[in-house]
Coordinates of C-alpha atoms in Angstrom, one line a residue:
Chain A
M17 CA 0.0 0.0 0.0
G18 CA 1.4 3.4 -1.0
A19 CA 2.0 6.0 1.6
F20 CA -0.7 8.6 2.3
E21 CA 0.3 12.2 1.3
K22 CA 0.6 14.7 4.1
L23 CA -2.4 16.9 4.3
D24 CA -1.8 20.7 4.5
P25 CA -2.9 21.6 8.1
L26 CA -3.7 25.1 6.9
L27 CA -6.4 23.7 4.5
H28 CA -7.4 20.7 6.6
N29 CA -9.8 23.0 8.4
Q30 CA -13.5 23.3 7.4
L31 CA -13.7 27.1 7.3
R32 CA -10.3 27.8 5.7
L33 CA -11.0 25.2 3.1
A34 CA -14.4 26.7 2.4
V35 CA -12.8 30.1 2.0
V36 CA -10.1 28.9 -0.3
S37 CA -12.6 26.8 -2.3
L38 CA -14.7 29.9 -2.9
L39 CA -11.7 32.1 -3.8
V40 CA -10.4 29.5 -6.3
S41 CA -13.7 29.8 -8.1
V42 CA -13.9 33.6 -8.3
E43 CA -11.5 36.4 -9.2
S44 CA -12.1 38.2 -5.9
A45 CA -14.8 38.1 -3.0
E46 CA -15.9 40.5 -0.4
F47 CA -15.7 39.7 3.2
A48 CA -19.6 39.7 3.3
F49 CA -19.8 37.2 0.4
L50 CA -17.5 34.8 2.3
L51 CA -19.4 35.4 5.5
E52 CA -22.8 34.7 4.0
N53 CA -21.6 31.6 2.1
T54 CA -19.5 29.9 4.8
G55 CA -22.0 30.6 7.6
A56 CA -19.1 31.5 9.9
T57 CA -19.0 34.2 12.5
K58 CA -17.3 37.5 11.7
G59 CA -14.6 36.9 14.3
N60 CA -13.8 33.4 13.3
L61 CA -13.8 34.2 9.6
S62 CA -11.5 37.2 10.2
A63 CA -9.1 35.0 12.1
Q64 CA -9.0 32.3 9.4
I65 CA -8.5 34.9 6.7
T66 CA -5.5 36.3 8.6
K67 CA -4.0 32.9 8.8
L68 CA -4.4 32.3 5.1
K69 CA -3.0 35.8 4.3
E70 CA 0.0 35.1 6.6
A71 CA 0.8 32.0 4.6
N72 CA 0.4 34.0 1.3
Y73 CA -2.4 31.7 0.2
I74 CA -4.6 34.7 -0.2
S75 CA -4.2 38.5 -0.5
V76 CA -6.5 40.9 1.4
E77 CA -7.3 44.5 0.2
K78 CA -8.9 47.0 2.4
T79 CA -10.8 49.9 0.8
F80 CA -14.1 52.0 1.3
R81 CA -17.4 51.8 -0.5
N82 CA -19.8 54.7 0.4
N83 CA -17.7 55.4 3.5
Y84 CA -18.0 51.8 4.7
P85 CA -14.9 49.7 5.0
L86 CA -14.8 47.1 2.4
T87 CA -12.5 44.0 2.7
T88 CA -11.8 42.1 -0.6
C89 CA -9.9 38.7 -0.7
K90 CA -8.2 37.1 -3.7
I91 CA -6.5 33.8 -4.0
E92 CA -2.7 33.8 -4.7
P93 CA -0.7 31.4 -6.9
K94 CA 0.7 29.7 -3.8
G95 CA -2.9 29.3 -2.5
V96 CA -4.0 27.7 -5.8
Q97 CA -1.0 25.3 -5.7
A98 CA -1.7 24.4 -2.1
F99 CA -5.4 23.8 -3.0
E100 CA -4.6 21.6 -5.9
S101 CA -2.2 19.6 -3.8
Y102 CA -4.7 19.3 -0.9
V103 CA -7.5 18.0 -3.4
K104 CA -5.0 15.5 -4.8
A105 CA -4.0 14.3 -1.3
I106 CA -7.5 14.1 0.2
S107 CA -8.7 12.2 -2.9
G108 CA -6.2 9.6 -2.1
Y109 CA -7.4 9.2 1.4
L110 CA -11.1 9.0 0.5
K111 CA -10.5 6.4 -2.2
R112 CA -9.0 4.0 0.4
Chain B
M20 CA -6.7 20.6 14.2
S21 CA -9.3 19.5 11.5
D22 CA -13.0 19.6 12.1
F23 CA -14.4 17.7 9.2
S24 CA -16.6 15.5 11.4
E25 CA -19.8 17.1 9.7
Q26 CA -18.7 17.0 6.2
N27 CA -16.4 15.3 3.7
P28 CA -13.7 17.8 2.4
L29 CA -14.5 17.1 -1.2
E30 CA -18.3 17.6 -0.6
L31 CA -17.4 20.9 1.0
I32 CA -15.3 22.0 -2.0
N33 CA -18.0 21.1 -4.5
E34 CA -20.5 22.9 -2.6
M35 CA -18.4 26.1 -2.4
I36 CA -17.8 25.9 -6.1
S37 CA -21.5 25.6 -6.8
V38 CA -22.0 28.6 -4.5
A39 CA -19.4 30.6 -6.5
K40 CA -21.0 29.8 -9.9
R41 CA -24.3 31.4 -8.6
S42 CA -22.5 34.7 -8.6
F43 CA -21.9 34.7 -12.4
V44 CA -23.7 37.6 -14.0
K45 CA -27.3 36.8 -15.2
M46 CA -26.7 37.4 -19.0
S47 CA -30.3 36.6 -19.9
Y48 CA -31.4 40.0 -18.8
Y49 CA -29.1 41.7 -21.3
F50 CA -30.1 39.5 -24.3
L51 CA -33.8 40.2 -23.5
L52 CA -33.3 43.9 -22.9
W53 CA -31.2 44.6 -26.2
G54 CA -33.2 42.0 -28.1
W55 CA -36.6 43.8 -27.4
L56 CA -35.2 47.3 -27.8
L57 CA -33.4 46.8 -30.9
F58 CA -36.4 44.8 -32.3
A59 CA -38.5 47.8 -31.7
A60 CA -36.0 50.2 -33.4
G61 CA -35.6 47.7 -36.4
L62 CA -39.3 47.5 -36.8
T63 CA -39.7 51.2 -36.4
E64 CA -37.2 51.7 -39.2
Y65 CA -38.9 49.3 -41.6
L66 CA -42.3 50.9 -41.1
L67 CA -41.0 54.5 -41.4
R68 CA -38.9 53.6 -44.4
T69 CA -41.3 51.4 -46.5
Q70 CA -44.9 51.9 -45.1
L71 CA -45.2 55.4 -43.8
G72 CA -43.0 57.3 -46.2
Y73 CA -40.6 58.8 -43.6
A74 CA -37.4 57.4 -45.0
H75 CA -35.4 60.5 -44.1
I76 CA -35.9 59.9 -40.4
A77 CA -36.2 56.1 -40.5
W78 CA -32.9 55.9 -38.4
I79 CA -34.4 57.7 -35.4
G80 CA -35.1 54.7 -33.3
W81 CA -31.5 53.5 -33.2
P82 CA -29.8 56.3 -31.2
I83 CA -32.8 56.4 -28.8
V84 CA -32.6 52.7 -28.2
G85 CA -28.9 52.9 -27.9
V86 CA -28.9 55.5 -25.1
L87 CA -32.0 54.0 -23.3
G88 CA -30.5 50.4 -23.5
G89 CA -27.0 51.7 -22.4
I90 CA -28.6 53.4 -19.4
L91 CA -30.7 50.3 -18.3
A92 CA -27.8 48.0 -18.9
A93 CA -25.4 50.2 -16.9
V94 CA -27.8 50.5 -14.0
R95 CA -28.5 46.8 -13.9
G96 CA -24.8 46.0 -14.2
N97 CA -23.7 48.3 -11.4
K98 CA -26.5 47.0 -9.2
E99 CA -25.5 43.4 -9.9
S100 CA -21.8 44.0 -9.2
K101 CA -22.5 45.7 -5.9
S102 CA -24.8 42.9 -4.6
A103 CA -22.8 40.1 -6.0
G104 CA -20.0 40.4 -3.4
A105 CA -17.6 38.5 -5.8
T106 CA -16.2 39.2 -9.2
T107 CA -15.5 36.2 -11.5
Y108 CA -13.3 35.5 -14.4
M109 CA -16.4 34.9 -16.6
N110 CA -17.9 38.2 -15.7
R111 CA -14.6 39.9 -16.7
V112 CA -14.5 38.0 -19.9
F113 CA -18.1 39.1 -20.8
T114 CA -17.3 42.8 -20.0
Y115 CA -14.4 42.9 -22.4
L116 CA -16.1 40.8 -25.0
W117 CA -19.3 42.9 -25.2
G118 CA -17.5 46.1 -24.4
G119 CA -15.2 45.5 -27.3
F120 CA -18.2 44.7 -29.5
V121 CA -20.0 48.0 -28.7
V122 CA -16.8 50.0 -29.5
T123 CA -16.5 48.1 -32.8
L124 CA -20.1 48.7 -33.6
V125 CA -20.0 52.4 -33.0
L126 CA -16.8 52.9 -35.0
Y127 CA -18.3 50.8 -37.8
I128 CA -21.5 52.8 -37.8
V129 CA -19.6 56.1 -37.8
A130 CA -17.4 54.8 -40.8
S131 CA -20.5 53.7 -42.7
V132 CA -22.3 57.0 -42.3
M133 CA -19.2 58.9 -43.5
H134 CA -19.2 56.8 -46.6
H135 CA -23.0 56.9 -47.1
T136 CA -23.4 53.1 -46.9
N137 CA -26.0 51.1 -45.1
P138 CA -24.4 49.6 -41.9
G139 CA -27.3 47.2 -41.4
P140 CA -26.0 44.1 -43.0
G141 CA -22.6 44.5 -41.4
I142 CA -24.1 45.1 -38.0
I143 CA -26.0 41.8 -38.3
I144 CA -22.8 39.9 -39.1
L145 CA -20.8 41.6 -36.4
T146 CA -23.4 40.7 -33.7
G147 CA -22.9 37.0 -34.5
L148 CA -19.4 37.0 -33.0
P149 CA -20.0 37.9 -29.4
T150 CA -23.2 36.0 -29.3
F151 CA -21.5 32.9 -30.6
V152 CA -18.6 33.4 -28.2
S153 CA -21.0 33.9 -25.2
G154 CA -22.7 30.7 -26.1
G155 CA -19.4 28.9 -26.2
I156 CA -18.2 30.3 -22.9
M157 CA -21.4 29.4 -21.2
R158 CA -21.6 26.1 -23.1
F159 CA -25.1 27.1 -24.0
K160 CA -26.1 25.8 -27.5
P161 CA -29.2 28.2 -28.2
L162 CA -26.7 31.1 -28.2
L163 CA -24.2 29.3 -30.4
I164 CA -27.1 28.6 -32.8
G165 CA -28.2 32.3 -32.3
G166 CA -24.7 33.5 -33.2
C167 CA -24.8 31.5 -36.4
T168 CA -28.2 32.8 -37.2
F169 CA -26.8 36.4 -37.2
W170 CA -24.0 35.3 -39.5
V171 CA -26.6 33.7 -42.0
L172 CA -29.0 36.6 -41.9
G173 CA -26.2 39.1 -42.3
I174 CA -25.2 37.4 -45.5
A175 CA -28.8 37.4 -46.6
A176 CA -29.1 41.2 -45.9
H177 CA -26.1 41.8 -48.2
V178 CA -27.7 39.8 -51.0
L179 CA -31.3 41.0 -50.7
P180 CA -32.6 44.5 -51.3
A181 CA -31.5 47.2 -48.8
E182 CA -35.1 47.8 -47.5
W183 CA -35.1 44.1 -46.1
S184 CA -32.2 44.7 -43.9
S185 CA -34.0 46.1 -40.8
L186 CA -36.6 43.2 -41.1
L187 CA -33.8 40.7 -41.3
F188 CA -32.2 42.3 -38.3
C189 CA -35.6 41.9 -36.4
L190 CA -35.7 38.3 -37.4
A191 CA -32.0 37.7 -36.3
L192 CA -32.9 39.4 -32.9
V193 CA -35.8 37.0 -32.4
L194 CA -33.8 33.9 -33.2
G195 CA -30.3 35.1 -31.8
Y196 CA -31.2 37.1 -28.8
L197 CA -34.9 36.6 -27.7
V198 CA -35.3 32.9 -28.0
P199 CA -32.0 32.1 -26.5
G200 CA -32.5 34.8 -23.9
Y201 CA -35.8 33.3 -22.7
L202 CA -34.2 29.8 -22.7
L203 CA -31.2 31.2 -20.9
Q204 CA -33.4 32.9 -18.2
K205 CA -35.1 29.5 -17.5
A206 CA -31.8 27.8 -17.3
E207 CA -30.5 30.4 -14.9
R208 CA -33.5 29.9 -12.7
D209 CA -33.1 26.2 -12.7
G210 CA -29.3 26.6 -11.9
R211 CA -28.4 24.8 -15.1
V212 CA -26.1 27.5 -16.2

């Protein structure tokens, strides 16, 4: 039996994986979009976004719209690569 | 520490990708908007030119429809982009494709007017390109067929007498914009595209 590939601990978390999966599918997404579609709390989502940003998996831009702060996230090439590796690795686990 | 007790990771990924697909712009609105407006302008031109004896102002519907359609499309597009919460690659492709088409169209019309030639047949052929490409990107066959319809009727407009071109454009709009537009609207509501 072949060895199991190591799972990226940063992506092997439900909320972080949900965020990265959304960002892989769009060009950019606002914080509110991520909040609505992950069902997370603001604090938890904010914390996980920070972890992904520190790992350079995503980039975060803070601007304003109609005088309200607007946070927009975008996947980075490192994040795309990590996501692809994770999908390949987890597929191996789930096939067995 | 992982917390996938509730959901298989691959199921979660597929679910999030489906969610992201719902933020694609609803193109059917634009095909129906422009389909009906341009149809009205084309029919107006045909009636003014051939039935009512006002050939000298038969063109009047086009700029009115162009401005009205432009405003309505811009308002809708702005509202959609603000409420979507996400920008997608597909939306960006459509923006440049149709934006480039509009610029090309305006330049073509200006050049035709300068040379005192009827731009109608050329406009029909030109419209086939973004329609066909949109159908290909969305993998939506009625729009692919719609694009081809514009090409065929555009050739017909070059061959047939000039007074037929606005009627042929109306027919092309029905087959190339309106029918695919209503089918697309249903497919969007059903989540099939």
